[in-house]
Protein backbone atom coordinates (compact mmCIF):
# COMPACT_ATOMS: atom_id res chain seq x y z
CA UNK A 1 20.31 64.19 16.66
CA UNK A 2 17.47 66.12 15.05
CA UNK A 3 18.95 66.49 11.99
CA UNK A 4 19.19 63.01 11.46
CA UNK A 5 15.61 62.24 12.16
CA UNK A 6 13.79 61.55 8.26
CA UNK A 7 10.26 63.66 9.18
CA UNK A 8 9.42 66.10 12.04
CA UNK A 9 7.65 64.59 14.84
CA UNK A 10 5.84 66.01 17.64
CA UNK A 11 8.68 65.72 20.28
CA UNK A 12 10.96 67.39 18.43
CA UNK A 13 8.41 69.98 16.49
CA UNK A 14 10.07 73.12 18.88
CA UNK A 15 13.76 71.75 17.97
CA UNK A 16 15.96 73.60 15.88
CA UNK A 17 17.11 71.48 12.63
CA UNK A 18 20.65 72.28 11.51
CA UNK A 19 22.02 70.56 8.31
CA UNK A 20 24.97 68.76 8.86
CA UNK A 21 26.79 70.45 6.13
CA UNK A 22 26.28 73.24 8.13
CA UNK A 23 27.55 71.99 11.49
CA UNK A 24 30.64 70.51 9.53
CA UNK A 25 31.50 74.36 8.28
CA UNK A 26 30.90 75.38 11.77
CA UNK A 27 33.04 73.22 13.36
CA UNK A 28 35.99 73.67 11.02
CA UNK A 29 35.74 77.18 11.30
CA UNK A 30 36.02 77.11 15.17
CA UNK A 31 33.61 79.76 15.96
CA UNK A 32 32.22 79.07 19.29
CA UNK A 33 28.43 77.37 19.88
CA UNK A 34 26.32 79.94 21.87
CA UNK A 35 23.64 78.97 24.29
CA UNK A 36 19.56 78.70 23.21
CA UNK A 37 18.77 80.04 26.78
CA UNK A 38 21.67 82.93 26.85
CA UNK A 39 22.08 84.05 23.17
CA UNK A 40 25.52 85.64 24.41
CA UNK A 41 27.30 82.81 26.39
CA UNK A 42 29.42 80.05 25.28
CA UNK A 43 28.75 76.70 26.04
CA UNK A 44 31.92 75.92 27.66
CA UNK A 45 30.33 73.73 30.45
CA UNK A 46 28.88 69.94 30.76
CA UNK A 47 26.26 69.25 32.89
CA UNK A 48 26.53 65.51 34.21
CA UNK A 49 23.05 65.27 35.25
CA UNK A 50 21.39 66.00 32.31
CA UNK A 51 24.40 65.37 29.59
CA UNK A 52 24.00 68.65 27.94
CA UNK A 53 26.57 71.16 27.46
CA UNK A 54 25.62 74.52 29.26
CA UNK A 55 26.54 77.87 29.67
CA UNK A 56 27.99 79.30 33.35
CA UNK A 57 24.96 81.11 33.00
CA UNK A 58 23.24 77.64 33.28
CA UNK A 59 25.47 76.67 35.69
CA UNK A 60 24.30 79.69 38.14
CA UNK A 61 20.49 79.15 36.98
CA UNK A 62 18.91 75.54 36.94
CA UNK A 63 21.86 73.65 36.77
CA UNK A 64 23.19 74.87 40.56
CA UNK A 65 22.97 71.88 42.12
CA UNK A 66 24.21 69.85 38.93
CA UNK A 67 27.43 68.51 38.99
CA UNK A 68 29.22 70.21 35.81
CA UNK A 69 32.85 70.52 34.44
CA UNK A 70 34.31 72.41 32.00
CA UNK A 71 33.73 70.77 28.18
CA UNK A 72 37.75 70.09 27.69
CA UNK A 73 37.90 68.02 31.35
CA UNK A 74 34.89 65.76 30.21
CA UNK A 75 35.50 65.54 26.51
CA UNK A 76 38.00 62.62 26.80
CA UNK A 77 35.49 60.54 28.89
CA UNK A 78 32.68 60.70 26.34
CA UNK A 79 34.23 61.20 23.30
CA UNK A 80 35.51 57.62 24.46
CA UNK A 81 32.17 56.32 24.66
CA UNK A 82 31.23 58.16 21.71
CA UNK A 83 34.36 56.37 19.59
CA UNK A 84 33.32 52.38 21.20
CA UNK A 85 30.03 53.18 20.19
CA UNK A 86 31.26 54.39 16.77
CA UNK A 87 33.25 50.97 16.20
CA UNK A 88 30.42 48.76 17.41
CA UNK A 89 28.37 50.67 14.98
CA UNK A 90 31.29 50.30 12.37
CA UNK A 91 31.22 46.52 12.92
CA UNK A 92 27.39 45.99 12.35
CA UNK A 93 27.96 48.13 9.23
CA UNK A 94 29.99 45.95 8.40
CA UNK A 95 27.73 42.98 9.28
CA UNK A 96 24.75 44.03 7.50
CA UNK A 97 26.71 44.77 4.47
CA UNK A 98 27.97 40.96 4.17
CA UNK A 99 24.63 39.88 4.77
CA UNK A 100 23.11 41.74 2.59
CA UNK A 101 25.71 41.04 -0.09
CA UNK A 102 24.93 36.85 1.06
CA UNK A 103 21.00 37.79 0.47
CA UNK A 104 21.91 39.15 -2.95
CA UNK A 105 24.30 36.05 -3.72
CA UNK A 106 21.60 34.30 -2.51
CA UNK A 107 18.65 35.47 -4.69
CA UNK A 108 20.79 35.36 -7.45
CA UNK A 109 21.95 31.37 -6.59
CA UNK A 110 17.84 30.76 -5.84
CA UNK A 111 16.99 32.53 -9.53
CA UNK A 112 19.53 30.35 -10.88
CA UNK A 113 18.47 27.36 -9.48
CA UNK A 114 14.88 27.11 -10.15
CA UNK A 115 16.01 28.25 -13.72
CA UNK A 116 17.99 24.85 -13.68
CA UNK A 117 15.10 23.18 -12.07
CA UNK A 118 12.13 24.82 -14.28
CA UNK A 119 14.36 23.09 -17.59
CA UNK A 120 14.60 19.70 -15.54
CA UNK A 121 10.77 19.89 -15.40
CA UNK A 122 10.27 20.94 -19.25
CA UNK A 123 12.64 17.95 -19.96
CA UNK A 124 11.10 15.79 -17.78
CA UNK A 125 7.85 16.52 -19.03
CA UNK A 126 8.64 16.35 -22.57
CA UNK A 127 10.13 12.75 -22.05
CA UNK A 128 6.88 12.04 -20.38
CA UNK A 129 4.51 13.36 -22.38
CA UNK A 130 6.72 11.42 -24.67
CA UNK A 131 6.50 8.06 -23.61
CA UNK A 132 2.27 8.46 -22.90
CA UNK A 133 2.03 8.82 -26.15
CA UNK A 134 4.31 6.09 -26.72
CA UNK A 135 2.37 4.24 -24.69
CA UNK A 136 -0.72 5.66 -26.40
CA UNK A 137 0.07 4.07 -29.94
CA UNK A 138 1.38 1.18 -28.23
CA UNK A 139 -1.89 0.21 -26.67
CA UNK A 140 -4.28 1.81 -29.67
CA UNK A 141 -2.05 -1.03 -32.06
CA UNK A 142 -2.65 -3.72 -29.64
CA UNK A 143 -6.74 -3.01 -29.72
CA UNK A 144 -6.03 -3.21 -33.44
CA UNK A 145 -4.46 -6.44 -33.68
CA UNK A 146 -6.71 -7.76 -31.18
CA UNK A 147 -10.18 -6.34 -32.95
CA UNK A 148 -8.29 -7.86 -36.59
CA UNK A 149 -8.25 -10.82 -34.93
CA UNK A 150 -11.95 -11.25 -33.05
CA UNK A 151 -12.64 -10.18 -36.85
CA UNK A 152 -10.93 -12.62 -38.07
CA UNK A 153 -11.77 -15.90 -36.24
CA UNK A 154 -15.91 -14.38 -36.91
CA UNK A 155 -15.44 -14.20 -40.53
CA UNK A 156 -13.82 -18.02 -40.27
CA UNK A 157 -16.37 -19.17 -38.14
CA UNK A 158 -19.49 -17.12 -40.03
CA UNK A 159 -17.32 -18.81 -43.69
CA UNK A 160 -17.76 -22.24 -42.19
CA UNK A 161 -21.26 -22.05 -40.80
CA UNK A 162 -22.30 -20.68 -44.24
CA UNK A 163 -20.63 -23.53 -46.08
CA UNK A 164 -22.22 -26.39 -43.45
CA UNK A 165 -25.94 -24.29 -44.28
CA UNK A 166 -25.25 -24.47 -48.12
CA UNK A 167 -24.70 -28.34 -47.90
CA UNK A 168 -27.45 -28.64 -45.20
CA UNK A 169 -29.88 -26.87 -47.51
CA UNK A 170 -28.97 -28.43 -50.64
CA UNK A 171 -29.08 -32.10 -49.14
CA UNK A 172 -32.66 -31.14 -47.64
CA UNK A 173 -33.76 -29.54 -51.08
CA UNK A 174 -32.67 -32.61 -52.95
CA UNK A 175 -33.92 -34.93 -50.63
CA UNK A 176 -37.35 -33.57 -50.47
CA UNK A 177 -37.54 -33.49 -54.39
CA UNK A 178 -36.75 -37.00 -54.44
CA UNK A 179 -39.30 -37.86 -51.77
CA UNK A 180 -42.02 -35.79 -53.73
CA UNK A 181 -41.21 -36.53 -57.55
CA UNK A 182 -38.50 -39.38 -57.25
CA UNK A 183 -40.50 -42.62 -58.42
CA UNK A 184 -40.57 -45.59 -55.44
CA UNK A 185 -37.56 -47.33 -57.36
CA UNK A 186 -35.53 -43.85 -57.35
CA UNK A 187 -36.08 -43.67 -54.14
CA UNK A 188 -34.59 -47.46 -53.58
CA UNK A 189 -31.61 -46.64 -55.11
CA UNK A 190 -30.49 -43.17 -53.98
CA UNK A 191 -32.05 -43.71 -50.69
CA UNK A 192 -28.36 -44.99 -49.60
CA UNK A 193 -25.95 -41.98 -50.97
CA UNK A 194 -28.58 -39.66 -49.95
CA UNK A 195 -28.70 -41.02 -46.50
CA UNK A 196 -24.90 -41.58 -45.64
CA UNK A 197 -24.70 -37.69 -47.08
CA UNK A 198 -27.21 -36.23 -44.58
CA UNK A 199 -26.44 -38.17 -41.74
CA UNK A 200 -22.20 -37.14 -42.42
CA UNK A 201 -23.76 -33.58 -42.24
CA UNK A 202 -25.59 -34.22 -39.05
CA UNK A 203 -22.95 -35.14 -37.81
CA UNK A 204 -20.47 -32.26 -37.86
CA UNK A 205 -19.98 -30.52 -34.92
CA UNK A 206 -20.05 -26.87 -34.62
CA UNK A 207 -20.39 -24.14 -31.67
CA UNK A 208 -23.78 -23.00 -30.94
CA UNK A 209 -22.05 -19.39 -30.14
CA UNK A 210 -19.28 -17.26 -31.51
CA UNK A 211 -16.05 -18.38 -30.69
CA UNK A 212 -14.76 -14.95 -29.44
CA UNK A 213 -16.44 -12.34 -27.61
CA UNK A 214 -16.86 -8.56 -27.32
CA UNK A 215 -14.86 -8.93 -24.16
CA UNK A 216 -12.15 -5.62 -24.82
CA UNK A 217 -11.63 -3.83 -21.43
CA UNK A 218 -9.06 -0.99 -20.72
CA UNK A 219 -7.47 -0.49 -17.19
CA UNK A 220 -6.02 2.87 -16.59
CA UNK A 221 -4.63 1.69 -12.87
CA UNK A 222 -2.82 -1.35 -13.90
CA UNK A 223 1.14 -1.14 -14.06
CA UNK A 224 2.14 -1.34 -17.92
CA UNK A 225 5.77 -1.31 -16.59
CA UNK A 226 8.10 1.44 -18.48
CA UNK A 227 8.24 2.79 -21.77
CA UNK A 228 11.43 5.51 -22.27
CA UNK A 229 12.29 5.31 -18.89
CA UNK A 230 8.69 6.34 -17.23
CA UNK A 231 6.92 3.89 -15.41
CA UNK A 232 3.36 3.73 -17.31
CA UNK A 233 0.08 3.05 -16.53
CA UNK A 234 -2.93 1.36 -18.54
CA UNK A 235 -3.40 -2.15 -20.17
CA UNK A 236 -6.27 -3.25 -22.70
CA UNK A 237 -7.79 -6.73 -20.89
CA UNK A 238 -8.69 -9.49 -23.58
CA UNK A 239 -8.88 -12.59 -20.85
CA UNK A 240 -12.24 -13.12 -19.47
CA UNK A 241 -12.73 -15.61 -16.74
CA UNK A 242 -14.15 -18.75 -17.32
CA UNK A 243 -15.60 -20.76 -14.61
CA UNK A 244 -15.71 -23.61 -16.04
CA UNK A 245 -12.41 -23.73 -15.89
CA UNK A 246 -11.51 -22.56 -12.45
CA UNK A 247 -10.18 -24.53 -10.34
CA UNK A 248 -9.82 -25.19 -6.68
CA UNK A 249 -6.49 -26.47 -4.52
CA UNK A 250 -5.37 -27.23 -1.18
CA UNK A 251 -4.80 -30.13 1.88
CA UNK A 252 -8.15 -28.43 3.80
CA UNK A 253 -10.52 -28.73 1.02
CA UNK A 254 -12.04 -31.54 1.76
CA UNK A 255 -11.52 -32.21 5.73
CA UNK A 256 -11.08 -29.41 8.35
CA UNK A 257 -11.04 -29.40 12.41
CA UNK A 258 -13.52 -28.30 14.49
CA UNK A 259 -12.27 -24.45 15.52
CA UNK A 260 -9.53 -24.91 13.26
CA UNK A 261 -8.74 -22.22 10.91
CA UNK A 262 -8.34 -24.06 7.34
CA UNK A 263 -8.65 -22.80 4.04
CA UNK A 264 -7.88 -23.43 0.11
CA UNK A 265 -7.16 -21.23 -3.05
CA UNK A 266 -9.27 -20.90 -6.53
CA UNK A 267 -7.34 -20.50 -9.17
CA UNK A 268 -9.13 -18.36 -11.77
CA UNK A 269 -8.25 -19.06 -15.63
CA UNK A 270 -9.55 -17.73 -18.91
CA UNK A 271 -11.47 -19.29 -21.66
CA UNK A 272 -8.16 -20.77 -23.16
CA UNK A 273 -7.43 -22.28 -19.86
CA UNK A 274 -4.87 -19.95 -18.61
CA UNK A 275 -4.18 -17.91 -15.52
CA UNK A 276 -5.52 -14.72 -15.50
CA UNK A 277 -2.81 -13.03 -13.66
CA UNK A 278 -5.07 -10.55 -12.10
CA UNK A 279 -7.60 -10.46 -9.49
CA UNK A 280 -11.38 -8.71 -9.21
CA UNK A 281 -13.51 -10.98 -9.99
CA UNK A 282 -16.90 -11.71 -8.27
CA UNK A 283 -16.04 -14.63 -5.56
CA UNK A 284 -18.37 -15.95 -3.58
CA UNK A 285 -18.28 -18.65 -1.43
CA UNK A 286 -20.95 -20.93 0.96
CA UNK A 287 -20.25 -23.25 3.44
CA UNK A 288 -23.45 -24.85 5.12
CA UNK A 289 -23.71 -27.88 7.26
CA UNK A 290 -25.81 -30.93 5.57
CA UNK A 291 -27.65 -31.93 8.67
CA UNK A 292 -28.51 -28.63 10.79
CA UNK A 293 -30.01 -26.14 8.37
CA UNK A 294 -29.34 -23.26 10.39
CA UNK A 295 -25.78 -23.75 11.25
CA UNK A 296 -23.22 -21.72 8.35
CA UNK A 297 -19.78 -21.12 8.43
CA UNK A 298 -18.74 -17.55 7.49
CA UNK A 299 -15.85 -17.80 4.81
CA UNK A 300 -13.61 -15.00 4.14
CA UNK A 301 -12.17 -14.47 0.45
CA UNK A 302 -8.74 -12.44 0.17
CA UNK A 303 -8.11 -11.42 -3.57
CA UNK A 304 -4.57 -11.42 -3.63
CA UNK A 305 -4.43 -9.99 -7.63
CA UNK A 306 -2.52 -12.33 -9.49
CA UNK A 307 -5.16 -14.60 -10.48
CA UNK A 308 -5.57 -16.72 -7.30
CA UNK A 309 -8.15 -16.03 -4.34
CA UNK A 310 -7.37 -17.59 -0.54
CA UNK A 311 -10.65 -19.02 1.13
CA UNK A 312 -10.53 -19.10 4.72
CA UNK A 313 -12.61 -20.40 7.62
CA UNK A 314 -12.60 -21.68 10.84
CA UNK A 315 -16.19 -24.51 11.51
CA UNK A 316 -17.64 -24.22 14.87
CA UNK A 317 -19.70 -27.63 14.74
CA UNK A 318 -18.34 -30.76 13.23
CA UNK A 319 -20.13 -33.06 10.83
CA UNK A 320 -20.72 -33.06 6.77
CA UNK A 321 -20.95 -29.61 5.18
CA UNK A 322 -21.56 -28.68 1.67
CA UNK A 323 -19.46 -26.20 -0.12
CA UNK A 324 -19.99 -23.85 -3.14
CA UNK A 325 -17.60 -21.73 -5.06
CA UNK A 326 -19.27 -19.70 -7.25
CA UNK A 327 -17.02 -17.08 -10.17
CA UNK A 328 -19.63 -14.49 -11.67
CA UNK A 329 -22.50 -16.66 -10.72
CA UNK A 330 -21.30 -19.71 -12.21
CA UNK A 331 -19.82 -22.88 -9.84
CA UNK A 332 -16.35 -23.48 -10.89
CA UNK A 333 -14.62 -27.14 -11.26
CA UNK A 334 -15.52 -29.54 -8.49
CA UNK A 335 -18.15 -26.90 -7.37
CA UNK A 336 -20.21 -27.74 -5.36
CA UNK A 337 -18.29 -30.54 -3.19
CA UNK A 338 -18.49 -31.70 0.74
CA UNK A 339 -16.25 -30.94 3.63
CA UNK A 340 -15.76 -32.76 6.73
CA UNK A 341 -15.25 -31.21 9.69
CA UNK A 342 -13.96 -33.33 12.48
CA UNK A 343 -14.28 -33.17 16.56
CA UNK A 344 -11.05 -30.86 17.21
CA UNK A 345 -8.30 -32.58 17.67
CA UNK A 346 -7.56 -34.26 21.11
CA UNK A 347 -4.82 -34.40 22.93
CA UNK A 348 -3.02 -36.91 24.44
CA UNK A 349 -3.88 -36.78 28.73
CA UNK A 350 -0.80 -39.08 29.28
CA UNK A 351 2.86 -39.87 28.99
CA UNK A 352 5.15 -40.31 25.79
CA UNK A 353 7.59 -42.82 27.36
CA UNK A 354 9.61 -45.76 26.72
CA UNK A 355 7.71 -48.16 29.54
CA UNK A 356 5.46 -47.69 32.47
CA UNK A 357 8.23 -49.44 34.42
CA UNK A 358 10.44 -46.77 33.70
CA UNK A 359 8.56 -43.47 33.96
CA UNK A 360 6.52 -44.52 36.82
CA UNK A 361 9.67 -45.31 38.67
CA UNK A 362 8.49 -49.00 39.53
CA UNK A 363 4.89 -48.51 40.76
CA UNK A 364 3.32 -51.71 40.62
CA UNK A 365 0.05 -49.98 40.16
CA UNK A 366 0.85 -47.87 37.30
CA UNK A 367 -0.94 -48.97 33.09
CA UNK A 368 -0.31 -48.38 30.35
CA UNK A 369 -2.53 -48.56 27.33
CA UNK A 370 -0.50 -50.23 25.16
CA UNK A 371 -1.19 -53.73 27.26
CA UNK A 372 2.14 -54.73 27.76
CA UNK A 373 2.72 -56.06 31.71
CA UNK A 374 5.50 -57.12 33.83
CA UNK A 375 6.06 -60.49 35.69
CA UNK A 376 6.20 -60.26 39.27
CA UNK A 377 2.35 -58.34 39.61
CA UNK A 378 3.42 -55.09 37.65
CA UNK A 379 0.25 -54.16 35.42
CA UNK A 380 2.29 -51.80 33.29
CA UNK A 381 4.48 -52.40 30.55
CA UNK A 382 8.54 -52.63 30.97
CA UNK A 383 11.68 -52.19 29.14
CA UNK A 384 12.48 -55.35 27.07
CA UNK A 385 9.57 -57.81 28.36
CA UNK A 386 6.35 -59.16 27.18
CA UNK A 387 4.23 -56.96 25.76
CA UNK A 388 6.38 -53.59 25.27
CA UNK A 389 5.66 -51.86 21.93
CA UNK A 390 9.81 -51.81 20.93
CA UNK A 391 9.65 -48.15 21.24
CA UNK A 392 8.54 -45.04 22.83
CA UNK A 393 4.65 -45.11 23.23
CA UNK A 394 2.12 -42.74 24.56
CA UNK A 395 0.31 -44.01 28.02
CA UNK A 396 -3.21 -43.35 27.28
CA UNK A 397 -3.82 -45.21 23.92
CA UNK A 398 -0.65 -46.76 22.61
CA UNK A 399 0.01 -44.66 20.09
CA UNK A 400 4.26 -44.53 18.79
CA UNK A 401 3.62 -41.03 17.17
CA UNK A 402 4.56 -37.93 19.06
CA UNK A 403 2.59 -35.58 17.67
CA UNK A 404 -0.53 -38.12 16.64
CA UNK A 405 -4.08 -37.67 17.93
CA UNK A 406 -5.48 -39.41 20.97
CA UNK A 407 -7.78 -42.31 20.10
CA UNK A 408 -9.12 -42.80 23.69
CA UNK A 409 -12.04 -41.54 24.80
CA UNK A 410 -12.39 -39.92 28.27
CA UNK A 411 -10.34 -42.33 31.20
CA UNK A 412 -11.95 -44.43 33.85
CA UNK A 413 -11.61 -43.40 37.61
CA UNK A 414 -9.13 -45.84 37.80
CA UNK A 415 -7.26 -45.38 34.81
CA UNK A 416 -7.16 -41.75 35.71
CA UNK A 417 -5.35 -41.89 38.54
CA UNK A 418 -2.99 -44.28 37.48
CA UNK A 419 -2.19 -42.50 34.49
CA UNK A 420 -2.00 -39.45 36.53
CA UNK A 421 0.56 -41.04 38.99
CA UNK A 422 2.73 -42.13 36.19
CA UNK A 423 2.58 -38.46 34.67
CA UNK A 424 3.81 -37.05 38.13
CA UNK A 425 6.14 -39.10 38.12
């Protein structure tokens, strides 16, 4: 196997290389294959041991004890081995070559495919690039409008306040005049036009401040939905919250219970009155009692982004508290306003039943709070006599509502127990 090693290494540095050219023109010209060790002997012999063929001068030398055969008795046996060995080899030939024919159809499929891919990503990126500037023009026009028409209402406004001046100063210039060179009865008989004209312009009404604002925001995360099929991002904000007109909503905002978690929503709106229909503005919210300086409940504001904020809190102490909902610093409608906070709600220690005759299984001894009682020494109420509410009642304070609140205080000794018998029972 020297020949077919690529470079000479040091095990095999003392071997003799043959081409195998060389070996093939050997072979087919049958001349026979002399031994290394004895130049003028055949190798006609196989040593088993050391599976070399050998010369019988071998065979009478170092290889005496081997156990050897002549070449044509052994030939069959190997040159078996030598043939499965061939196929197996054959077969991963055959193997590698279909894998390596799968790698190339491979690479070539992979080449392909990000080709394919790399023009879905141009295209994609052209429609995108696309529709940002789309969206680009789209919002740039909408400043536009919106700036033509803050312009617009200021050079309205600015034409009117100019025009109320003009009169203003005219009527004050001609009014003074008459006052300093009009004679006493000029003054007499003027003094009526002049004064229904001044007092008319007194009495328009105008705004002490612009009527729009320099309020122009952009905001690159907001959803602007899609333009050519891409979702888009970036809106320009005109709406500016106005306190003023905030307002506030829900069944808890002026009563909660005590340990009760209650709450109620602001509504945010701009200075045209309507909902903003987005959330980050400055909340704040305090809740302190009215009678104990030092006692505060903690509120907790959730922005939930369309406009509307939940308020939530739970009061440890009950009594009168004072609440303030302040937007940007400012309180909003019905700001600041007063909560009560009631004991927490008590429930009912007895029976919801239709008599005390009845779900105290005739005790004599058993009450009932609504009063009713029983002839023949029953002190509870019974089905159908004197006394008996008509309906189901509770036991402890009379009350026909299931789910109502218990208006008793804390039960006598007495009371106790019998309203603990007729519970058992």
């Amino acid at each position: 196997w020297c020949f077919l090693l690529p470079r000479r290494q040091k095990k095999t540095a003392s071997h003799a290389v043959t081409e195998v050219e060389n070996t093939k023109d050997c072979s087919q010209a049958g001349k026979p294959l002399l031994c290394h060790s004895h130049p003028t002997e055949e190798l006609q012999l196989f040593c088993e041991q050391c599976d070399q063929p050998v010369c019988r001068d071998c065979v009478l030398g170092r290889h005496r004890q081997h156990p050897c055969d002549f070449a044509r008795n052994v030939i069959h046996r190997h040159g078996d081995a030598l043939r499965g060995l061939l196929k197996s080899s054959q077969q991963h030939m055959d193997a590698l070559e279909d894998v390596l024919s799968q790698v190339d159809e491979m690479g070539s499929a992979v080449r392909s495919r990000a080709e394919a891919v790399a023009a879905e990503i141009r295209l994609f990126a052209r429609g995108y690039v696309k529709a940002i500037e789309e969206h680009r023009d789209r919002l740039l026009k909408q400043l536009q409008d919106l700036k033509v028409q803050k312009e617009n209402l200021l050079h309205l406004q600015k034409a009117q306040l100019q025009q109320l001046l003009l009169d203003l100063r005219t009527g004050v210039e001609f009014t003074e005049h008459l006052l300093t060179s009009g004679s006493d009865v000029e003054i007499l008989v003027t003094k009526g036009v002049v004064s229904s004209r001044l007092a008319n312009l007194n009495s328009i009404a105008y705004s002490t401040h612009p009527s729009v604002d320099d309020s122009i925001q952009f905001s690159p995360y907001e959803r602007a939905g899609q333009c050519c099929g891409y979702e888009v991002f970036g809106a320009v904000l005109n709406k500016v919250v106005d306190p003023a007109r905030c307002t506030l909503h829900g069944e808890d905002l002026h009563s909660a219970r005590q340990n009760q978690l209650s709450g109620f929503t602001l509504l945010c709106k701009d200075t045209t009155g309507e909902r903003m229909g987005r959330g980050g503005e400055a909340v704040r919210v305090t809740i302190t009692h009215k009678d104990k300086r030092d006692c505060a409940v903690k509120p907790t504001v959730c922005d939930n982004g369309d406009g509307t904020y939940c308020i939530s809190y739970s009061p440890e102490e009950p009594g009168l508290y004072a609440v303030c909902v302040c937007v940007k610093g400012q309180h909003v409608q019905g700001s600041p306003f007063t909560l009560m906070v009631k004991h927490k709600f008590r429930e009912h220690p007895g029976v919801f039943h239709c008599c005390t005759f009845c779900s105290s299984g005739g005790q004599k001894a058993a009450r009932c709070a609504c009063g009713g009682t029983m002839p023949g020494g029953y002190q509870g109420c019974g089905h159908g006599h004197k006394g008996h509410p008509g309906c189901h009642h509770w036991s402890c304070c009379g009350q026909v509502k299931e789910s109502s609140e218990c208006l008793c205080g804390p039960p006598s000794d007495t009371s106790q127990r019998s309203l603990l018998r007729t519970v058992a029972l």
